Short mmCIF file of C-alpha atoms in Angstrom, two decimals:
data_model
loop_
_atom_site.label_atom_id
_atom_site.label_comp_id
_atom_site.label_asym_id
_atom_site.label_seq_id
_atom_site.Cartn_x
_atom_site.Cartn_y
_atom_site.Cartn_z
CA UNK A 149 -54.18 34.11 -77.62
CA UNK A 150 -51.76 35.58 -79.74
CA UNK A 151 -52.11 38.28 -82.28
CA UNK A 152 -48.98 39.27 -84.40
CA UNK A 153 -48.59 41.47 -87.26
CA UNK A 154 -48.90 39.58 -90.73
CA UNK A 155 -47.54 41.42 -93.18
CA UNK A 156 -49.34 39.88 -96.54
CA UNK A 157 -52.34 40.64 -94.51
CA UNK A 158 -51.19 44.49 -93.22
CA UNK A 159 -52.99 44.02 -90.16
CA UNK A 160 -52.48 42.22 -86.82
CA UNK A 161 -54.31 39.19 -86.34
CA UNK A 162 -54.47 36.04 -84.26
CA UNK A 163 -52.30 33.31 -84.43
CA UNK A 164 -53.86 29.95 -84.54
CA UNK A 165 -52.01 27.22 -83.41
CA UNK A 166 -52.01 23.10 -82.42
CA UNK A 167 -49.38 21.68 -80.32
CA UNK A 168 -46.79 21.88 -82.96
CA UNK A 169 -45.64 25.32 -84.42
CA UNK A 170 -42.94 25.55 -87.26
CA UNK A 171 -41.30 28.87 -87.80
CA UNK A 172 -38.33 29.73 -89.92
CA UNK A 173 -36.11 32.46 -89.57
CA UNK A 174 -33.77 33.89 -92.39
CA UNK A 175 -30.56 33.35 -91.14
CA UNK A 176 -26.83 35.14 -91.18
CA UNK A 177 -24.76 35.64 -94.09
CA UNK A 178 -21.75 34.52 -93.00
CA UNK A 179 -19.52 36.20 -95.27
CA UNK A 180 -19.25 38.96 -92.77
CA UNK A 181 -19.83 39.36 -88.87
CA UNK A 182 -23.83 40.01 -88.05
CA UNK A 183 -24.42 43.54 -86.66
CA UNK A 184 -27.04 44.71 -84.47
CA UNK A 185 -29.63 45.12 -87.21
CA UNK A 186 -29.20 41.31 -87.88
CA UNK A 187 -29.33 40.53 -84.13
CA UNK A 188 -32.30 42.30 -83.75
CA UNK A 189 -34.32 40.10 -86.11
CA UNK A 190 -32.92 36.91 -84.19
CA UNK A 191 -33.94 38.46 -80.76
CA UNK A 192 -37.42 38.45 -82.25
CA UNK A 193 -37.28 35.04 -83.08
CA UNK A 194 -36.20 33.99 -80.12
CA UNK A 195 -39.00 36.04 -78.56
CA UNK A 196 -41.50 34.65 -80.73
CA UNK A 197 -40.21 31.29 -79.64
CA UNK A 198 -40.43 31.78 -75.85
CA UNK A 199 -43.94 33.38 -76.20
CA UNK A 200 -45.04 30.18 -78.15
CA UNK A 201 -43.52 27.77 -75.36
CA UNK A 202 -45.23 29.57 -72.91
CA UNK A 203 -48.45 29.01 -74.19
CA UNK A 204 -47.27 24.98 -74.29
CA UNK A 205 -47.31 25.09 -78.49
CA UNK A 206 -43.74 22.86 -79.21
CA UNK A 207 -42.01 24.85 -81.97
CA UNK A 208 -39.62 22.89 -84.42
CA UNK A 209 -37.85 26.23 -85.64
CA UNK A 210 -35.26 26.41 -88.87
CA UNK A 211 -32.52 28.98 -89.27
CA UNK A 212 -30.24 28.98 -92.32
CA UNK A 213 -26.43 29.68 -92.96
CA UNK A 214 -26.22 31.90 -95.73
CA UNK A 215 -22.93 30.33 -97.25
CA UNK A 216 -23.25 29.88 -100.78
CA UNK A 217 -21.30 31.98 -103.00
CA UNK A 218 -19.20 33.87 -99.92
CA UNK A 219 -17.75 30.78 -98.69
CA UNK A 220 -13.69 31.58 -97.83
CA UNK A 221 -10.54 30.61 -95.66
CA UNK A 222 -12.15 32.96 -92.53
CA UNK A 223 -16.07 32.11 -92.80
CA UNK A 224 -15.74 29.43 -90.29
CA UNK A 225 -14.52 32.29 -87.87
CA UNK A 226 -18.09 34.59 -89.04
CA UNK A 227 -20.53 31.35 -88.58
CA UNK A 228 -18.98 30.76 -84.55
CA UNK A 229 -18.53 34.27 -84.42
CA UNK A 230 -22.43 34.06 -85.22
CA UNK A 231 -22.96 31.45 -82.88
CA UNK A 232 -21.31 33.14 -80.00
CA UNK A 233 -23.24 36.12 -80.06
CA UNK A 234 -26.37 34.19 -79.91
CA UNK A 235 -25.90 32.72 -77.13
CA UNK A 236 -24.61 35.40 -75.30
CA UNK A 237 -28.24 37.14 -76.07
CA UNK A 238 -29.57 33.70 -74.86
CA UNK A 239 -31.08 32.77 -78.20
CA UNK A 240 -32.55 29.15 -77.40
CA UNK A 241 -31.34 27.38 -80.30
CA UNK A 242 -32.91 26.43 -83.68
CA UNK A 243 -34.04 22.52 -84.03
CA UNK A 244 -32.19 22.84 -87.23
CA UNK A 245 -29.22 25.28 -88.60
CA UNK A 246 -28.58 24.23 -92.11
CA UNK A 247 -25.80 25.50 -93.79
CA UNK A 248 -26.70 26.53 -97.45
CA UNK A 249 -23.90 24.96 -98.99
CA UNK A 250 -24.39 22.02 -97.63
CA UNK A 251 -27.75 21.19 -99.32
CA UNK A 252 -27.46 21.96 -102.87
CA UNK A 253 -29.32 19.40 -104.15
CA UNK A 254 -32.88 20.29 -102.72
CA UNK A 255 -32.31 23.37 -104.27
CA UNK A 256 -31.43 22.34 -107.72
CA UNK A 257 -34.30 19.85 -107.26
CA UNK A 258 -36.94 23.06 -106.69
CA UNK A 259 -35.52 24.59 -109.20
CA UNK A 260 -35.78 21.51 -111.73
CA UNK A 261 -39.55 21.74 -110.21
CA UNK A 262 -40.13 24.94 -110.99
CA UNK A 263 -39.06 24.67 -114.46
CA UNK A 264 -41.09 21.30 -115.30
CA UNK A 265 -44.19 23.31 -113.68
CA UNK A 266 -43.58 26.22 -116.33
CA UNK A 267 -42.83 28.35 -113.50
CA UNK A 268 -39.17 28.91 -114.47
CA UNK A 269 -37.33 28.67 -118.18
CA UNK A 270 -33.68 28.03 -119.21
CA UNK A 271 -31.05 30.68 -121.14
CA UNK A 272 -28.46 30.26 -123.30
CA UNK A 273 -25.98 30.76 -121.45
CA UNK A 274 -27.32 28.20 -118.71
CA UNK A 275 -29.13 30.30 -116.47
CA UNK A 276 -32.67 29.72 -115.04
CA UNK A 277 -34.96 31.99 -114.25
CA UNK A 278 -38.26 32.41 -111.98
CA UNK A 279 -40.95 33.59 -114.81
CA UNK A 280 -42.93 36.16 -112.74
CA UNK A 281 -46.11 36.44 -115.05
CA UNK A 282 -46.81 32.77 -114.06
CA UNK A 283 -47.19 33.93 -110.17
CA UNK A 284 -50.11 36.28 -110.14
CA UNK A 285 -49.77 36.59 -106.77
CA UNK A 286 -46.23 38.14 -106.61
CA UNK A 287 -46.31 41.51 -105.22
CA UNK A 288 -48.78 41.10 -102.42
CA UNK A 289 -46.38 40.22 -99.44
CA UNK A 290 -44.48 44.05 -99.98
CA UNK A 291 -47.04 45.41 -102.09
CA UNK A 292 -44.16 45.62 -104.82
CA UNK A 293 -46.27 44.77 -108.18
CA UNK A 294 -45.17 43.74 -111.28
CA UNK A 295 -45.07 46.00 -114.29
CA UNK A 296 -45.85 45.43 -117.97
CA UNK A 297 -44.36 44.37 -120.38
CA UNK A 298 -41.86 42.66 -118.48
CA UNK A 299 -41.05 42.58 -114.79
CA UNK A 300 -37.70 41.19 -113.85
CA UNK A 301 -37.46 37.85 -113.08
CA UNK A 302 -34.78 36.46 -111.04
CA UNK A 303 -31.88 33.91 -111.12
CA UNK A 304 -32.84 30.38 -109.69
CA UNK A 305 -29.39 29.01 -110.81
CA UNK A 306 -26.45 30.89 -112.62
CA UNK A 307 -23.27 29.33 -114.56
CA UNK A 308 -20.03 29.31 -112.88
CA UNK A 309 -17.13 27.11 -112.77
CA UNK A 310 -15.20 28.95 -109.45
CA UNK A 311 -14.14 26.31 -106.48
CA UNK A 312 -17.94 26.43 -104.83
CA UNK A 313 -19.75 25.34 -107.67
CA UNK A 314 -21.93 22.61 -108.22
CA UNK A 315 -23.00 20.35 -111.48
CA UNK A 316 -26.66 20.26 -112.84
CA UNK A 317 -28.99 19.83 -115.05
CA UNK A 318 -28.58 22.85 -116.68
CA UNK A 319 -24.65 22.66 -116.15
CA UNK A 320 -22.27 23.86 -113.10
CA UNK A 321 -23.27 26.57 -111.39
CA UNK A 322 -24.77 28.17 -108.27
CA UNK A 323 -28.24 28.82 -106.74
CA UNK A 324 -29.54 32.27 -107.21
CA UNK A 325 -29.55 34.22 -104.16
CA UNK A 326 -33.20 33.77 -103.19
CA UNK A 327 -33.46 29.49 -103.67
CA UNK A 328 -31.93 28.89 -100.51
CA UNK A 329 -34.73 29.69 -98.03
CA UNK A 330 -37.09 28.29 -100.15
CA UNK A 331 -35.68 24.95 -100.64
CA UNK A 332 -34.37 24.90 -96.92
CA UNK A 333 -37.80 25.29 -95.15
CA UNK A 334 -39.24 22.77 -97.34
CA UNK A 335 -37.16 20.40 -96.90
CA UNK A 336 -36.83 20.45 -93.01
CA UNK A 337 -40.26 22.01 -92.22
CA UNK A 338 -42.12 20.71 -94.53
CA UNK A 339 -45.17 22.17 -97.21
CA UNK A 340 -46.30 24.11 -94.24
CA UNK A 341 -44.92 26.96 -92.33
CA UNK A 342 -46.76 28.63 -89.86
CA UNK A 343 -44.44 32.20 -89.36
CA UNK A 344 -41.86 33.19 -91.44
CA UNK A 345 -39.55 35.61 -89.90
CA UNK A 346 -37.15 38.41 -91.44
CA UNK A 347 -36.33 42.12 -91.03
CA UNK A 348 -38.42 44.25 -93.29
CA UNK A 349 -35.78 45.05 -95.76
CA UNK A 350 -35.89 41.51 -96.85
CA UNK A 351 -39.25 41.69 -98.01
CA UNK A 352 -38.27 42.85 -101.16
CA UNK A 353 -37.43 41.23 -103.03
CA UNK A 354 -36.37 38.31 -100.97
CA UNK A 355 -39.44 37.27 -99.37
CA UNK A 356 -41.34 38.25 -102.13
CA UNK A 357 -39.10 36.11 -104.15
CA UNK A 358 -39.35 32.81 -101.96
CA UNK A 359 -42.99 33.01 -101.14
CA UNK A 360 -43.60 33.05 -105.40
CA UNK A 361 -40.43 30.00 -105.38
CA UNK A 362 -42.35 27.84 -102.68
CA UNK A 363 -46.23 28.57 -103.62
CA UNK A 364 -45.13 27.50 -107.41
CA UNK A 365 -43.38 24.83 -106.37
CA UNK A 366 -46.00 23.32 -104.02
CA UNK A 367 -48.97 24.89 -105.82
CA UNK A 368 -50.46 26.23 -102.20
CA UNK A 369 -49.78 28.76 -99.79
CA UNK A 370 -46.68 27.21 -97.57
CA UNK A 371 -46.57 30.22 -95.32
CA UNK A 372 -49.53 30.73 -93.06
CA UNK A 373 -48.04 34.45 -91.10
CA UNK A 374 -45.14 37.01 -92.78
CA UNK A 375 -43.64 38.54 -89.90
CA UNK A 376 -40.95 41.62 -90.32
CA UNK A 377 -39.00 43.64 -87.63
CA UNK A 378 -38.53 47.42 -88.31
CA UNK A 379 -34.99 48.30 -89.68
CA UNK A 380 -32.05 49.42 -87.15
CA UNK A 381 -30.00 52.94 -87.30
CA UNK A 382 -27.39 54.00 -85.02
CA UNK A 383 -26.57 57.14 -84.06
CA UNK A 384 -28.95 58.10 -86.68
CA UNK A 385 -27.22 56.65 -89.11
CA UNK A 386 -28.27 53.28 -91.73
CA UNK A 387 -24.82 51.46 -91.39
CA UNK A 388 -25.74 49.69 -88.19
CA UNK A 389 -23.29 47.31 -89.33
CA UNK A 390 -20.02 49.53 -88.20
CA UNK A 391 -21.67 48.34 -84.25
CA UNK A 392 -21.28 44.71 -83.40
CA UNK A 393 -22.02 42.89 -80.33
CA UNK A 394 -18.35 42.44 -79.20
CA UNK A 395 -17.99 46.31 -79.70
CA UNK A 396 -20.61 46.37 -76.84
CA UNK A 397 -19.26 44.32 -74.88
CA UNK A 398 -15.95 45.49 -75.67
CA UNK A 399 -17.17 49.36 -73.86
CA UNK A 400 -17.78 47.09 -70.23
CA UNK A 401 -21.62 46.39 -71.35
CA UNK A 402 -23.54 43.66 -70.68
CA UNK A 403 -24.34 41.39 -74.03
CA UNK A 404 -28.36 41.14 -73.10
CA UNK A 405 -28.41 44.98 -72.67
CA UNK A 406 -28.67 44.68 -76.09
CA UNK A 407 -31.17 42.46 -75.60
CA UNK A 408 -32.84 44.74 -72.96
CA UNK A 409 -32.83 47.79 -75.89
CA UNK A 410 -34.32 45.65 -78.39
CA UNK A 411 -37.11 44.56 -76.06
CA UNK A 412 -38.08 48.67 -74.90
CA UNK A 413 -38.86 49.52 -78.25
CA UNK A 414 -41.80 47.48 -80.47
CA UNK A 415 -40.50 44.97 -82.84
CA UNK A 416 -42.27 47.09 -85.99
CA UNK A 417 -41.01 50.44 -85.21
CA UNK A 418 -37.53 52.03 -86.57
CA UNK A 419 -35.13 51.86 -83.64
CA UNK A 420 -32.24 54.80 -83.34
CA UNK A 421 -29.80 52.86 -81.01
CA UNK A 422 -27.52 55.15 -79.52
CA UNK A 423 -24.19 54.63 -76.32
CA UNK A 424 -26.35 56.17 -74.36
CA UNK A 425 -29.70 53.88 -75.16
CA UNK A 426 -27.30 50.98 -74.49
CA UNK A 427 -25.60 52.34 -71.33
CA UNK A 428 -29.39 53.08 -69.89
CA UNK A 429 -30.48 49.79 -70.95
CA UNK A 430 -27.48 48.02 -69.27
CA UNK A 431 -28.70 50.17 -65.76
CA UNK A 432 -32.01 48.99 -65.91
CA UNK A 433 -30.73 45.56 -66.33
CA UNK A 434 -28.12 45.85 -63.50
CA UNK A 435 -30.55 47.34 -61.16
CA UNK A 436 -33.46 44.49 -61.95
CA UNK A 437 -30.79 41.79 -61.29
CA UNK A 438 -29.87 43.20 -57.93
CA UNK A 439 -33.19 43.79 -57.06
CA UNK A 440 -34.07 40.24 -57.62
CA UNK A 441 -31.16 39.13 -55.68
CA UNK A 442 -32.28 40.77 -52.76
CA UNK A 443 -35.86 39.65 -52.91
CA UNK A 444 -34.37 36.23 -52.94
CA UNK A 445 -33.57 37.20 -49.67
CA UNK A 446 -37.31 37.81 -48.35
CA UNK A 447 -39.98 35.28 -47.31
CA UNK A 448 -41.40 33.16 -49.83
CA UNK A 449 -44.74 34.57 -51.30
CA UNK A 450 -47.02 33.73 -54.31
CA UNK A 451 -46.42 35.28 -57.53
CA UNK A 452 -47.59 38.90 -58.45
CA UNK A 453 -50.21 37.39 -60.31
CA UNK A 454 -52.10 40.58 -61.68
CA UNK A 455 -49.06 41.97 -62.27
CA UNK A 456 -47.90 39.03 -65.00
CA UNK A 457 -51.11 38.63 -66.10
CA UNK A 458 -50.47 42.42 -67.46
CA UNK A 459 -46.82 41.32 -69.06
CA UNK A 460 -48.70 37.82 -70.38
CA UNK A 461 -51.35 40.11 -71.89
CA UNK A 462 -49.12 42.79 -73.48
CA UNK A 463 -46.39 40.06 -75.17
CA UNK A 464 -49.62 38.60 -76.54
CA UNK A 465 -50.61 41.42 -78.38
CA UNK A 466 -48.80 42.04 -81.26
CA UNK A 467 -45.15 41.46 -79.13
CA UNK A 468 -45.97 44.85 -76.90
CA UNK A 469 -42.26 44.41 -75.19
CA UNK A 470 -42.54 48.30 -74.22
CA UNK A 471 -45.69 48.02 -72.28
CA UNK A 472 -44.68 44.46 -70.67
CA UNK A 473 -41.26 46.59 -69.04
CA UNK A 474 -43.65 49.65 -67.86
CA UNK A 475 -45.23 47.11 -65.80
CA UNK A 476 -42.42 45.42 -64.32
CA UNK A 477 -41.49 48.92 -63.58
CA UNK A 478 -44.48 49.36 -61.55
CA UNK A 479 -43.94 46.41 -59.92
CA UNK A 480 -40.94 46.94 -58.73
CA UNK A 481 -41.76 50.29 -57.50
CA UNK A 482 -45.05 48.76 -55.59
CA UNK A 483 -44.29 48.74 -51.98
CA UNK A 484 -47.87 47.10 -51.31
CA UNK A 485 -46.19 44.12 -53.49
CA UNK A 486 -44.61 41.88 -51.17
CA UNK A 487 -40.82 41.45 -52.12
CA UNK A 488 -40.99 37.42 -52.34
CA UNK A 489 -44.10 38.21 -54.51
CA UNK A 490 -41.97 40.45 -56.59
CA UNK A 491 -39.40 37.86 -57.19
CA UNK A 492 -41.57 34.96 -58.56
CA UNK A 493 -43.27 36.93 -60.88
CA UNK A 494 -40.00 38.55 -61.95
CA UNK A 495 -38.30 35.31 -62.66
CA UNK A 496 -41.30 33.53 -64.15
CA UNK A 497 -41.57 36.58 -66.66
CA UNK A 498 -37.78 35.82 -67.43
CA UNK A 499 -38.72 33.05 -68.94
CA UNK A 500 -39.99 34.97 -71.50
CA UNK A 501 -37.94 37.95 -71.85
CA UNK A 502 -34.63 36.06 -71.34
CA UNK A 503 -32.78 38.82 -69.86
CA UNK A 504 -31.21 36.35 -66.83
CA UNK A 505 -32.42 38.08 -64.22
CA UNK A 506 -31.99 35.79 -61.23
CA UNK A 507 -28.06 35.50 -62.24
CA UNK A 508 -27.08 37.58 -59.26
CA UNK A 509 -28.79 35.10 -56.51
CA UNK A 510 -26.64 33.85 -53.73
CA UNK A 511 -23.59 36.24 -54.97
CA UNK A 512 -21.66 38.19 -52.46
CA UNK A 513 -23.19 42.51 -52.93
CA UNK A 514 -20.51 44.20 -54.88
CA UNK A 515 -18.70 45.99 -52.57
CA UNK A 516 -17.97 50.19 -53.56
CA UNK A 517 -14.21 50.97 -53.96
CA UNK A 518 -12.43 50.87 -50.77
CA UNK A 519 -15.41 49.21 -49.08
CA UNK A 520 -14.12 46.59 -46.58
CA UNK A 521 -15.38 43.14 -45.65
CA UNK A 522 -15.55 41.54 -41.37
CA UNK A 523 -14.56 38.47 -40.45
#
């Protein structure tokens, strides 16, 4: 079983699932390069994913391009810049990637739903706007409530008449900033989502927005779990956006000790990343490759079974990634363990953690400086 933290429900529970599991993640804004507090949430996604696929569910996953009103002459460069850096963290990619710009006309057709529903009303000026006093419920996925007389509503569409703009009914324009996600997972996962993924500083008021756009619209819940990552400082500081992946890589890490960082601290806890957290986490990774290269070496021998059962049991509760590395810690100190025993359970937890672990099998030991090969 899995049990994940919901955040409508501000408790963990258990995940309840048929062969088919839909999840949508909030994707980049590709106006600028993603930094390691964007990665993070995709890690957890991709986490998510693998956890799922283990337990034989089939996920059909959606992750936007944020595009719409940021589109310029280098954004290409941001979205493969994007795309590079998740697959260099070995993010298994989504079924579907739509760009927002691309699919306009779901969202003014939510929108024009919204407003027929009397969810939504028009201005002078030819804006439309969300009406929050018809949505009761607003306020109960951040806890962020309304307040009388008037809470603020929000812009579905706003006028504009620059180069990415788009005609409607209520003339040209663009989609408010929060239509996107809603009209996206409708229209490629359909009235029913079963985990929603985002960092927590989306919740408000961009979840809360979308849940209130997509309940209207449908007049049900579409979005069965709310799942948020804790924010990400570095160096104690907010702007983890100065750190990008390519400045890791850039100081002779490993991409997927990034990876490796996320995954030693829990998913809903503030993480402090520092050089040194990264450095350490690109040891541990370096010394777990090696030692499953030289296990490769060693007689075959069934899998560490108690051992994985441990990992298995930790991932599935709540995403415990710190607890599942303690024991492959202890497993690879375990001399009763034998070392063939060590590598299957090793690589079959890989799987799941994604951290390539067997890449070093069959390579040549890395000689020390001035070592010297025989003929």
């Amino acid at each position: 079983m899995l049990r994940i933290h919901d955040t409508r429900a501000g408790q963990v529970v258990p995940v309840q699932f048929g062969r088919l599991v839909r999840i949508y993640t909030c994707g980049p804004a590709v106006h600028r390069r993603a930094h390691l507090g964007d990665l993070r949430t995709h890690v957890l996604s991709d986490l998510v994913r693998r956890i799922l696929e283990r337990r034989r569910a089939r996920v059909l996953a959606c992750r936007n391009i944020t595009d719409v009103g940021h589109l310029n002459d280098s954004e290409g460069d941001h979205e493969d810049a994007f795309r590079a850096d998740a697959t260099a963290l070995n993010l298994r990619p989504p079924e579907h990637t739509p760009r927002a710009s691309e699919n306009v006309e779901p969202m003014i057709e939510l929108v024009a739903k919204l407003v027929e529903r009397g969810h939504a009303y028009t201005a002078p000026d030819g804006s439309v706007f969300f009406d929050v006093r018809t949505f009761p419920a607003y306020g109960e996925l951040s806890g962020d409530r309304p307040e009388a007389p008037r809470p603020a509503d929000w812009a579905l569409w706003e006028p504009g008449d620059g180069e990415l703009s788009w005609d409607s009914p209520w003339g040209r324009g663009v989609p408010g900033r929060h239509v996107a996600c809603s009209a996206l997972s409708l229209r490629f996962l359909g009235p029913a989502v079963d985990l929603h993924l985002g960092d927590i500083e989306r919740c408000f008021p961009h979840d809360e927005a979308e849940r209130a756009q997509s309940d209207a619209a449908t007049g049900h819940e579409v979005v069965r779990h709310w799942v948020h990552g804790e924010r990400l400082l570095f160096d104690g500081r907010a702007g983890s956006d100065v750190v990008l992946l390519s400045d890791v890589t850039a100081a002779g890490l490993d991409p997927l000790a990034v990876r490796m960082a996320f995954l030693e601290h829990h998913y809903r806890r503030r993480l402090d990343l520092t050089w040194d957290t990264l450095r350490a986490a690109d040891r541990t990774l370096r010394r777990w490759r090696s030692r499953v290269a030289e296990w490769a070496e060693s007689p075959s021998a069934p899998m560490a079974a108690g051992h994985v059962e441990r990992v298995e049991s930790a991932l599935g509760d709540d995403l415990d990634t710190p607890a599942a590395l303690r024991v492959l810690g202890e497993l690879e100190r375990d001399g009763s363990v034998p070392p063939g025993a060590k590598l299957e359970a090793f690589l079959h937890v890989d799987q799941v953690l994604g951290l390539d672990l067997p890449i070093d099998i069959g390579k040549a030991p890395t000689l020390p400086a001035g070592g010297q090969t025989w003929a």
